[in-house]
Tab-separated table of C-alpha atoms in Angstrom:
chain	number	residue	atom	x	y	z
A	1	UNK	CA	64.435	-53.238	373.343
A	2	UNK	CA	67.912	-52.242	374.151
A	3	UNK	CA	69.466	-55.036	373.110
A	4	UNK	CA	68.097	-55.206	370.369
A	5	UNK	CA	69.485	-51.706	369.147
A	6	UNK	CA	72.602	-52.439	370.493
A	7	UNK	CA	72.768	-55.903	368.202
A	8	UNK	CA	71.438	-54.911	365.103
A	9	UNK	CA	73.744	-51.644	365.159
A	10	UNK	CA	76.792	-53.176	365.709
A	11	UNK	CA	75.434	-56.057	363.100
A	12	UNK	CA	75.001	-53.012	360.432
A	13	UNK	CA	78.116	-50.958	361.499
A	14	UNK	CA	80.003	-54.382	361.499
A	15	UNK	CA	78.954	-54.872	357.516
A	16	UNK	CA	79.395	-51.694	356.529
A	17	UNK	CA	82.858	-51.616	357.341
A	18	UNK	CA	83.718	-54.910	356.278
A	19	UNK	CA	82.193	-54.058	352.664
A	20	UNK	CA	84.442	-51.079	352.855
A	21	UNK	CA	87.529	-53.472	353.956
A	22	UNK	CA	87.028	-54.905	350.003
A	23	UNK	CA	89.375	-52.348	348.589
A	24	UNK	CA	92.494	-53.557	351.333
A	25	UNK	CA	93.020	-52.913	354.849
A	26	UNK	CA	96.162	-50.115	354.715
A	27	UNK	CA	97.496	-47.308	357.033
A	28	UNK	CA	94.684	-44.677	358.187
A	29	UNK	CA	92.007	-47.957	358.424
A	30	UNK	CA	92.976	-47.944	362.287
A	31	UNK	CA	89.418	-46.958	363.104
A	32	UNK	CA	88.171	-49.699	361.239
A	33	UNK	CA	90.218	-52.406	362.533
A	34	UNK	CA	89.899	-51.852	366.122
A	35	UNK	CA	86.119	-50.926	366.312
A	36	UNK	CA	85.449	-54.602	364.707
A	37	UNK	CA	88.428	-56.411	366.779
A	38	UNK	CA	87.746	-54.855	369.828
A	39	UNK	CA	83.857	-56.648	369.306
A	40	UNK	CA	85.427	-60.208	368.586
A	41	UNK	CA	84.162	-59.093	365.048
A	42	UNK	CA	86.497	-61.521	362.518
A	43	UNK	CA	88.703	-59.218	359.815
A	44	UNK	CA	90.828	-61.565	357.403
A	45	UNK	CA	94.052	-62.631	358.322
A	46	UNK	CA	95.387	-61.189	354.640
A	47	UNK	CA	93.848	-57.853	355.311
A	48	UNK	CA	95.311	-58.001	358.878
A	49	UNK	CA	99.153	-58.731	357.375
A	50	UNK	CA	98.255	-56.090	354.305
A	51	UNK	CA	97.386	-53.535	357.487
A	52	UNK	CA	100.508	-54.592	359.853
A	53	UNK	CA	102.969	-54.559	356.744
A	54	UNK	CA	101.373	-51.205	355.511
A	55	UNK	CA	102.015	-49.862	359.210
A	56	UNK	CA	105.670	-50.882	359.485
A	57	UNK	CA	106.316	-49.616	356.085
A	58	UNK	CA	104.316	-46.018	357.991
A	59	UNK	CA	106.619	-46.316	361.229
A	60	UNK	CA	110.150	-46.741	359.452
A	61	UNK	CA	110.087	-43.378	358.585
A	62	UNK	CA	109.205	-42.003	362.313
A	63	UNK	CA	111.291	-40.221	364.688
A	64	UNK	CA	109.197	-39.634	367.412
A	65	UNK	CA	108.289	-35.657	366.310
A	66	UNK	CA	105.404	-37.091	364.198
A	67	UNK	CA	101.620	-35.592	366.251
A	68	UNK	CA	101.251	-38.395	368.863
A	69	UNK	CA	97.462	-38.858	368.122
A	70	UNK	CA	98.836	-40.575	365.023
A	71	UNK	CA	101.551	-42.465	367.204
A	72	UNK	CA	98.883	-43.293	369.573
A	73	UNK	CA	96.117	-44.456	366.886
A	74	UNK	CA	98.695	-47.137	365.490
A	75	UNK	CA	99.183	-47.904	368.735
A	76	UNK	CA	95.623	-48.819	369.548
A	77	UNK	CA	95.269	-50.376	366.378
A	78	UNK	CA	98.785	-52.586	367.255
A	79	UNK	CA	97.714	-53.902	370.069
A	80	UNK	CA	93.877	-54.752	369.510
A	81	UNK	CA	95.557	-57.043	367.192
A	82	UNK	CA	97.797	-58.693	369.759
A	83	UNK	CA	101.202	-56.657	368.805
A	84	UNK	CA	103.676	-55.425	371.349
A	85	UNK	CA	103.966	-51.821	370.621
A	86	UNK	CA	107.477	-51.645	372.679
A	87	UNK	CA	108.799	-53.606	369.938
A	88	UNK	CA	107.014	-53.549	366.766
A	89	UNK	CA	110.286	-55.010	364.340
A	90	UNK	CA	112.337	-53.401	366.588
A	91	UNK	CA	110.004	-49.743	366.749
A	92	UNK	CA	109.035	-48.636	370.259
A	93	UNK	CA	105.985	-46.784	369.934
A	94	UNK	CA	105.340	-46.548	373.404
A	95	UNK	CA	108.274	-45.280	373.883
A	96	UNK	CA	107.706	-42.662	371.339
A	97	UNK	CA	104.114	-41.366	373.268
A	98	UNK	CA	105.781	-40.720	376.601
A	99	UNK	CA	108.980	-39.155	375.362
A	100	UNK	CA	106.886	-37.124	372.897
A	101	UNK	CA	107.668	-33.396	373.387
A	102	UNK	CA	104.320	-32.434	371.982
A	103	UNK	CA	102.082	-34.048	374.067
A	104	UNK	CA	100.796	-30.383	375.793
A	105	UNK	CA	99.728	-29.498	372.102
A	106	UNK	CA	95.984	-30.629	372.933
A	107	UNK	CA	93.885	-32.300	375.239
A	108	UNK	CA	93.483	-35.192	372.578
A	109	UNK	CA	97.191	-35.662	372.353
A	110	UNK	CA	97.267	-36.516	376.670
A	111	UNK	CA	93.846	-38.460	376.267
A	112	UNK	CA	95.203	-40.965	373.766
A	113	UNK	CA	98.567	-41.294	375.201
A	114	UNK	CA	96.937	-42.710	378.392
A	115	UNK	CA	94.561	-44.913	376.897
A	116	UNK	CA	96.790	-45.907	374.101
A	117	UNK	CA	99.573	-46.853	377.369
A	118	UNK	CA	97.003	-48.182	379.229
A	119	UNK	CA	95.261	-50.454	376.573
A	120	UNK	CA	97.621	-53.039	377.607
A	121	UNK	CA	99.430	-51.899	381.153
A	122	UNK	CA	102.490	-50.717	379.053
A	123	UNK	CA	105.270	-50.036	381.846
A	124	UNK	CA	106.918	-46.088	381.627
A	125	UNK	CA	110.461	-46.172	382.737
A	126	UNK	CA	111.397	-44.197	385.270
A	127	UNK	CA	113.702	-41.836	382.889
A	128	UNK	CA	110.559	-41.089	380.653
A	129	UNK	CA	109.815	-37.429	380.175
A	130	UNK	CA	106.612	-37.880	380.904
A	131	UNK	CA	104.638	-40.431	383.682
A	132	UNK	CA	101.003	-41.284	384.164
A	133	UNK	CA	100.501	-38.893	386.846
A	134	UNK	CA	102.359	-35.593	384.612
A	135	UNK	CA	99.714	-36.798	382.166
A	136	UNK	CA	96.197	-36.444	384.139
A	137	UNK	CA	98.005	-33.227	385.725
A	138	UNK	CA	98.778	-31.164	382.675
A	139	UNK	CA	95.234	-33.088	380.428
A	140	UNK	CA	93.648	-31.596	383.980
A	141	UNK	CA	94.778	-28.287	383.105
A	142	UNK	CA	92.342	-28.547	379.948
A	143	UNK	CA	89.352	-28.396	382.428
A	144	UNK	CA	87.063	-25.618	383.067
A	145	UNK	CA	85.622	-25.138	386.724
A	146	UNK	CA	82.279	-25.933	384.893
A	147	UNK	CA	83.350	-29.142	384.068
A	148	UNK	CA	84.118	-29.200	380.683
A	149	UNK	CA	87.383	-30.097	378.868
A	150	UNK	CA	88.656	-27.868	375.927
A	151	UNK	CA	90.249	-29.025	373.130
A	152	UNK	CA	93.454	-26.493	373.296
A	153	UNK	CA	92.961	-24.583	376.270
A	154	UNK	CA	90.078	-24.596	379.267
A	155	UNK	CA	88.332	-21.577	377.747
A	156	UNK	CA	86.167	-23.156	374.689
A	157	UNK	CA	84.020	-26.251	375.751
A	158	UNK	CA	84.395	-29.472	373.661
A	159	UNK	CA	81.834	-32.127	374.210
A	160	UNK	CA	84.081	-34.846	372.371
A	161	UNK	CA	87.031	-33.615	374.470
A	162	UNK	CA	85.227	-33.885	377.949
A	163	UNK	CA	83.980	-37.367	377.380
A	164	UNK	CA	87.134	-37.979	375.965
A	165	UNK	CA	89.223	-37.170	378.955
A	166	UNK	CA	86.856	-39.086	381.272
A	167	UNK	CA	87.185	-41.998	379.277
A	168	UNK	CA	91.176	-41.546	380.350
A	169	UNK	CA	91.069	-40.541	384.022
A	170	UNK	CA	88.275	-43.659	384.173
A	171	UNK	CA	91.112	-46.345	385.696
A	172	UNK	CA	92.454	-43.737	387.977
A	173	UNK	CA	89.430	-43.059	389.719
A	174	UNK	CA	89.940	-43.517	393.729
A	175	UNK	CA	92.236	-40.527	393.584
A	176	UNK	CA	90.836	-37.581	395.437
A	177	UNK	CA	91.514	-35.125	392.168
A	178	UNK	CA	90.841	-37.418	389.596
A	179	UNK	CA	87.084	-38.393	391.182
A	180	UNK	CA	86.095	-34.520	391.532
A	181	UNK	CA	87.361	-34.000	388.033
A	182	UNK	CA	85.305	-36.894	386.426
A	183	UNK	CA	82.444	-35.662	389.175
A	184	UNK	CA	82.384	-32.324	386.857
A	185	UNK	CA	82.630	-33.701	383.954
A	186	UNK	CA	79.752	-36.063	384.300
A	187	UNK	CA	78.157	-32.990	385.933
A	188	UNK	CA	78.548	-31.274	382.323
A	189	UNK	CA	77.723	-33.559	380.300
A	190	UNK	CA	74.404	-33.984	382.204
A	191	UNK	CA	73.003	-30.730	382.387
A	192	UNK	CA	73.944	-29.991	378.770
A	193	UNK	CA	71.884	-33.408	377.280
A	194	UNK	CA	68.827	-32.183	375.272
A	195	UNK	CA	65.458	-33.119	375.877
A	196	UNK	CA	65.865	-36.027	373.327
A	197	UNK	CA	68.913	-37.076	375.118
A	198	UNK	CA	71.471	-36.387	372.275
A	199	UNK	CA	73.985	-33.691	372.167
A	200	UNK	CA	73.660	-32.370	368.494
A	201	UNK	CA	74.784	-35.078	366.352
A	202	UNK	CA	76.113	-38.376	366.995
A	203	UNK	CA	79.708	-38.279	366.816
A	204	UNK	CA	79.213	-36.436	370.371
A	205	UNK	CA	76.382	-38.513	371.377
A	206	UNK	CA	78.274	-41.694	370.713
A	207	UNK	CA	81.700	-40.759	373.102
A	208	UNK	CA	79.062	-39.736	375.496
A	209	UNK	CA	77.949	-42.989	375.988
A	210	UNK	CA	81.405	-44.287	375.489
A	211	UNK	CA	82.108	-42.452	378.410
A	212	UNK	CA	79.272	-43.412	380.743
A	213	UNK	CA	80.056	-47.145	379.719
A	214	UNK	CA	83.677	-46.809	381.143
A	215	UNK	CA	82.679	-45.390	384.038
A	216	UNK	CA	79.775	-47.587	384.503
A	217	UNK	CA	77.013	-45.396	384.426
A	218	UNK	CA	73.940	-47.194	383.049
A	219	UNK	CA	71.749	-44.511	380.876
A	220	UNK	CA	68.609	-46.646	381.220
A	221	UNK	CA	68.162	-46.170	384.894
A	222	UNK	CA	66.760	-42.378	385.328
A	223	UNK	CA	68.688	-41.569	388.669
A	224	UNK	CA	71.700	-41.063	386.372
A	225	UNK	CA	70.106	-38.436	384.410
A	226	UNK	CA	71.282	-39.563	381.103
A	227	UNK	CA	67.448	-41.150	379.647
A	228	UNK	CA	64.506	-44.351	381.397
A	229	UNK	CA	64.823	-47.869	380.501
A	230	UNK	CA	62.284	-46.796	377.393
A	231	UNK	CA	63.872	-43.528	376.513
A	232	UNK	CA	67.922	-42.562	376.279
A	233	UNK	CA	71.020	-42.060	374.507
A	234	UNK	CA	71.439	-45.447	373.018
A	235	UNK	CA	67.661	-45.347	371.672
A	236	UNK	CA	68.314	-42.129	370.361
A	237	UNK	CA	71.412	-42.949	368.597
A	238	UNK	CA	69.079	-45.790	366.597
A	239	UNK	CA	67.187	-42.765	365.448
A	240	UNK	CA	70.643	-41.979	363.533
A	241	UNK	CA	70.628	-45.396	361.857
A	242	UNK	CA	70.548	-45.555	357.763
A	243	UNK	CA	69.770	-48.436	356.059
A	244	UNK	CA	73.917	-49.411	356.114
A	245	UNK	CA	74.959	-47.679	358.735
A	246	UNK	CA	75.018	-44.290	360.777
A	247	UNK	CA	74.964	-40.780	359.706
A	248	UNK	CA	76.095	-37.694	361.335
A	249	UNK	CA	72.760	-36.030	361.472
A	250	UNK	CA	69.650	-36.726	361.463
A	251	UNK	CA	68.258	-37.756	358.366
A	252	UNK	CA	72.233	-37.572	356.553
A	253	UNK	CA	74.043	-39.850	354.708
A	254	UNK	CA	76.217	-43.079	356.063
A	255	UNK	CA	79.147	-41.960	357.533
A	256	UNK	CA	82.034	-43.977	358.295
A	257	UNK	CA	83.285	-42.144	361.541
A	258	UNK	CA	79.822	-42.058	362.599
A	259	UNK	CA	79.244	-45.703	362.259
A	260	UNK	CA	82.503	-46.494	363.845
A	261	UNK	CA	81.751	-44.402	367.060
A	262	UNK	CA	78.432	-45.112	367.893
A	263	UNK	CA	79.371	-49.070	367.290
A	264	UNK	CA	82.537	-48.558	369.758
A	265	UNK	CA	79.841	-47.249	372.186
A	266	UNK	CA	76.988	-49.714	371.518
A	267	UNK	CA	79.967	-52.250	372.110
A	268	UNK	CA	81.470	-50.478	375.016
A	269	UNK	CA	77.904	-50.081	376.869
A	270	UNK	CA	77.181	-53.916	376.422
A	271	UNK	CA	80.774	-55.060	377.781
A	272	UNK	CA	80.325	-52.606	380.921
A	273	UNK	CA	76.792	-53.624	381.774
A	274	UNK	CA	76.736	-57.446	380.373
A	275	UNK	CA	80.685	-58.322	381.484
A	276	UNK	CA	82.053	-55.731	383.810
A	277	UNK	CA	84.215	-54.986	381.143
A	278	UNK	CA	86.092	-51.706	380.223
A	279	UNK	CA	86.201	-50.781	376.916
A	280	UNK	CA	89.847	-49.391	376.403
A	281	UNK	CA	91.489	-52.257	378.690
A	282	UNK	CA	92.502	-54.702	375.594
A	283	UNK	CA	93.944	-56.884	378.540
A	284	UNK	CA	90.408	-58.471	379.060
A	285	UNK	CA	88.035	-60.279	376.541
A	286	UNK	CA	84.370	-60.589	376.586
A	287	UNK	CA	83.568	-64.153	377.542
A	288	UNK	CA	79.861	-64.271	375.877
A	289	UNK	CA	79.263	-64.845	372.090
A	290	UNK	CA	76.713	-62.300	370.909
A	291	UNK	CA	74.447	-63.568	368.194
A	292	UNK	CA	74.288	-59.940	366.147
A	293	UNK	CA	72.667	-60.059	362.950
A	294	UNK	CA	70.191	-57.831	361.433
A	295	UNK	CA	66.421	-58.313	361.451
A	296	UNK	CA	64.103	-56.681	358.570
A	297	UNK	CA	61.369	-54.611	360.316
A	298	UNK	CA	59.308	-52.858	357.460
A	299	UNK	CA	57.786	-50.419	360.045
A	300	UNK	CA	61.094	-49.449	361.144
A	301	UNK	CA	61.986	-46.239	359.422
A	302	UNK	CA	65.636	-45.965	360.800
A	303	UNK	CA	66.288	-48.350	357.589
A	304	UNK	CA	65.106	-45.884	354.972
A	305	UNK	CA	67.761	-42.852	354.745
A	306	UNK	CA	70.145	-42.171	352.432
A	307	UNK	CA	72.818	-44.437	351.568
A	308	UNK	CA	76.468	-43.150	351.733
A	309	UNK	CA	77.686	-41.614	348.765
A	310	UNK	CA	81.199	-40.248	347.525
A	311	UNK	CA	82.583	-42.094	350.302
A	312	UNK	CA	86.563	-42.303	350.464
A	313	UNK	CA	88.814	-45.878	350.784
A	314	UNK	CA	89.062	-46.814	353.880
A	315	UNK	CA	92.683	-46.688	353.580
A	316	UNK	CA	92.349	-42.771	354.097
A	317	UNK	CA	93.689	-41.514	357.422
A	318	UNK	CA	90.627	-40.737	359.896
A	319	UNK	CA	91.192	-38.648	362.462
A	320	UNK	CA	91.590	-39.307	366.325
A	321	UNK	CA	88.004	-38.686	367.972
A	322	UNK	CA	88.512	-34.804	369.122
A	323	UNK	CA	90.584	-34.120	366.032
A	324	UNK	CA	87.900	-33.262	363.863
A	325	UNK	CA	86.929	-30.531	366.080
């Protein structure tokens, strides 16, 4: 049952970080706070000022030469909660991604900028060092002729960074470059799925099917190669579920970046396939109220791992997706 997975793991993920939201809501909880406001998931509106006034305490102190993944995270975070990031007190992060002289540093720096941009149709003057189309050109350059996208050159194959840039060059499709790039990458990421349709853990797994939600590609119908209706990444990313959460590996503790991805794709697959809705476009809102809650199943062993221990406050930075690598 599909939806069912997709329910009660965004109803776990959704408590788990909530419990962890107990301690405050500061700078480096970006993750957090857009995972549950992206999914109409309600945060406090005295966490939410504690975050914003954290942030703008955080952004004072920018220039501009800070690494734009963090520019772009607070960014993502900024607007998912209905902020202007042209003008945040007066702060133009926007304006701070496409001027950025280090965007060329990484595939993940040119990923973010155009989905933290494109979140909410921000408009790039015409004086800007850099415009959508330099982006996808020189984030193009990352990608191999086998499909794959590296992380700091086109030589060493990322998983994360290939769905990654797909997710990115997803609103440009209908240009002739952009539609054979995301043709290889989808091409990759197909013929490198394992025979339990996972890709080694589920940080990988989970922007996989981030990915295929963006572009639309529904991994319960077997013509796209990614899994049946019975048998496929979202079912296998239940087999990852803890009894608060997600871990990394099989079997692992709860982890907090894994429960925040594979809920962003859980959430991302149901607003493609449900709404017609893209994930990273903040612009639209999911019409339907989704009754998630958890249901006790005492045969269900995904409830039975370890719980997560030693974990860190929230209010620690986590890193972009692809910045980890």
């Amino acid at each position: 049952d599909i939806d069912k997975i997709i329910s009660e793991g965004i109803a776990i993920s959704r408590d788990y970080m909530l419990s962890k939201m107990e301690t405050g809501l500061t700078y480096g909880s970006e993750w957090m706070l857009i995972t549950l406001l992206r999914a109409d998931k309600d945060v406090d509106k005295a966490l939410l000022d504690q975050y914003y006034d954290s942030v703008l305490e955080e952004i004072k102190t920018w220039d501009g030469s800070e690494k734009p993944t963090d520019i772009e995270r607070v960014a993502l975070a900024l607007s998912a909660m209905g902020k202007d990031i042209t003008d945040v007190e007066g702060i133009n992060l926007a304006e701070m991604i496409y001027n950025s002289d280090k965007l060329t540093y990484g595939s993940n720096e040119l990923a973010w900028a155009l989905l933290a941009l494109d979140a909410t149709g921000i408009e790039i003057p015409a004086d800007a060092k850099w415009t959508r189309d330099k982006m996808i050109a020189e984030m193009l350059k990352f990608q191999n002729e086998d499909g794959f996208f590296g992380l700091g050159d086109n030589k060493s194959a990322s998983l994360d960074m290939t769905a990654m840039c797909l997710q990115a060059l997803a609103p440009y499709r209908g240009n002739q470059i952009v539609d054979e790039a995301i043709a290889k990458g989808l091409n990759y990421l197909r013929t490198n799925i394992s025979d339990n349709y996972d890709y080694g853990d589920s940080n990988a797994t989970a922007q996989v099917l981030l990915t295929l939600a963006v572009l639309g590609v529904d991994v319960t119908d077997s013509t796209n190669g990614f899994g049946t209706a019975y048998d496929n990444i979202i079912s296998r990313l239940d087999d990852f579920c803890t009894s608060d959460g997600f871990s990394y590996t099989l079997g692992g503790k709860t982890n907090m970046i894994a429960t925040y991805q594979i809920m962003q794709s859980f959430d991302a697959y149901r607003k493609a396939m449900d709404e017609g809705i893209s994930y990273w476009d903040f612009t639209e809102k999911s019409d339907e109220e989704y009754d998630d809650k958890i249901e006790v199943d005492n045969n269900n062993n995904n409830n039975n791992n370890n719980n997560d221990s030693g974990k860190g406050s929230p209010t620690e930075s986590a890193p972009m997706p692809g910045d980890e690598n």
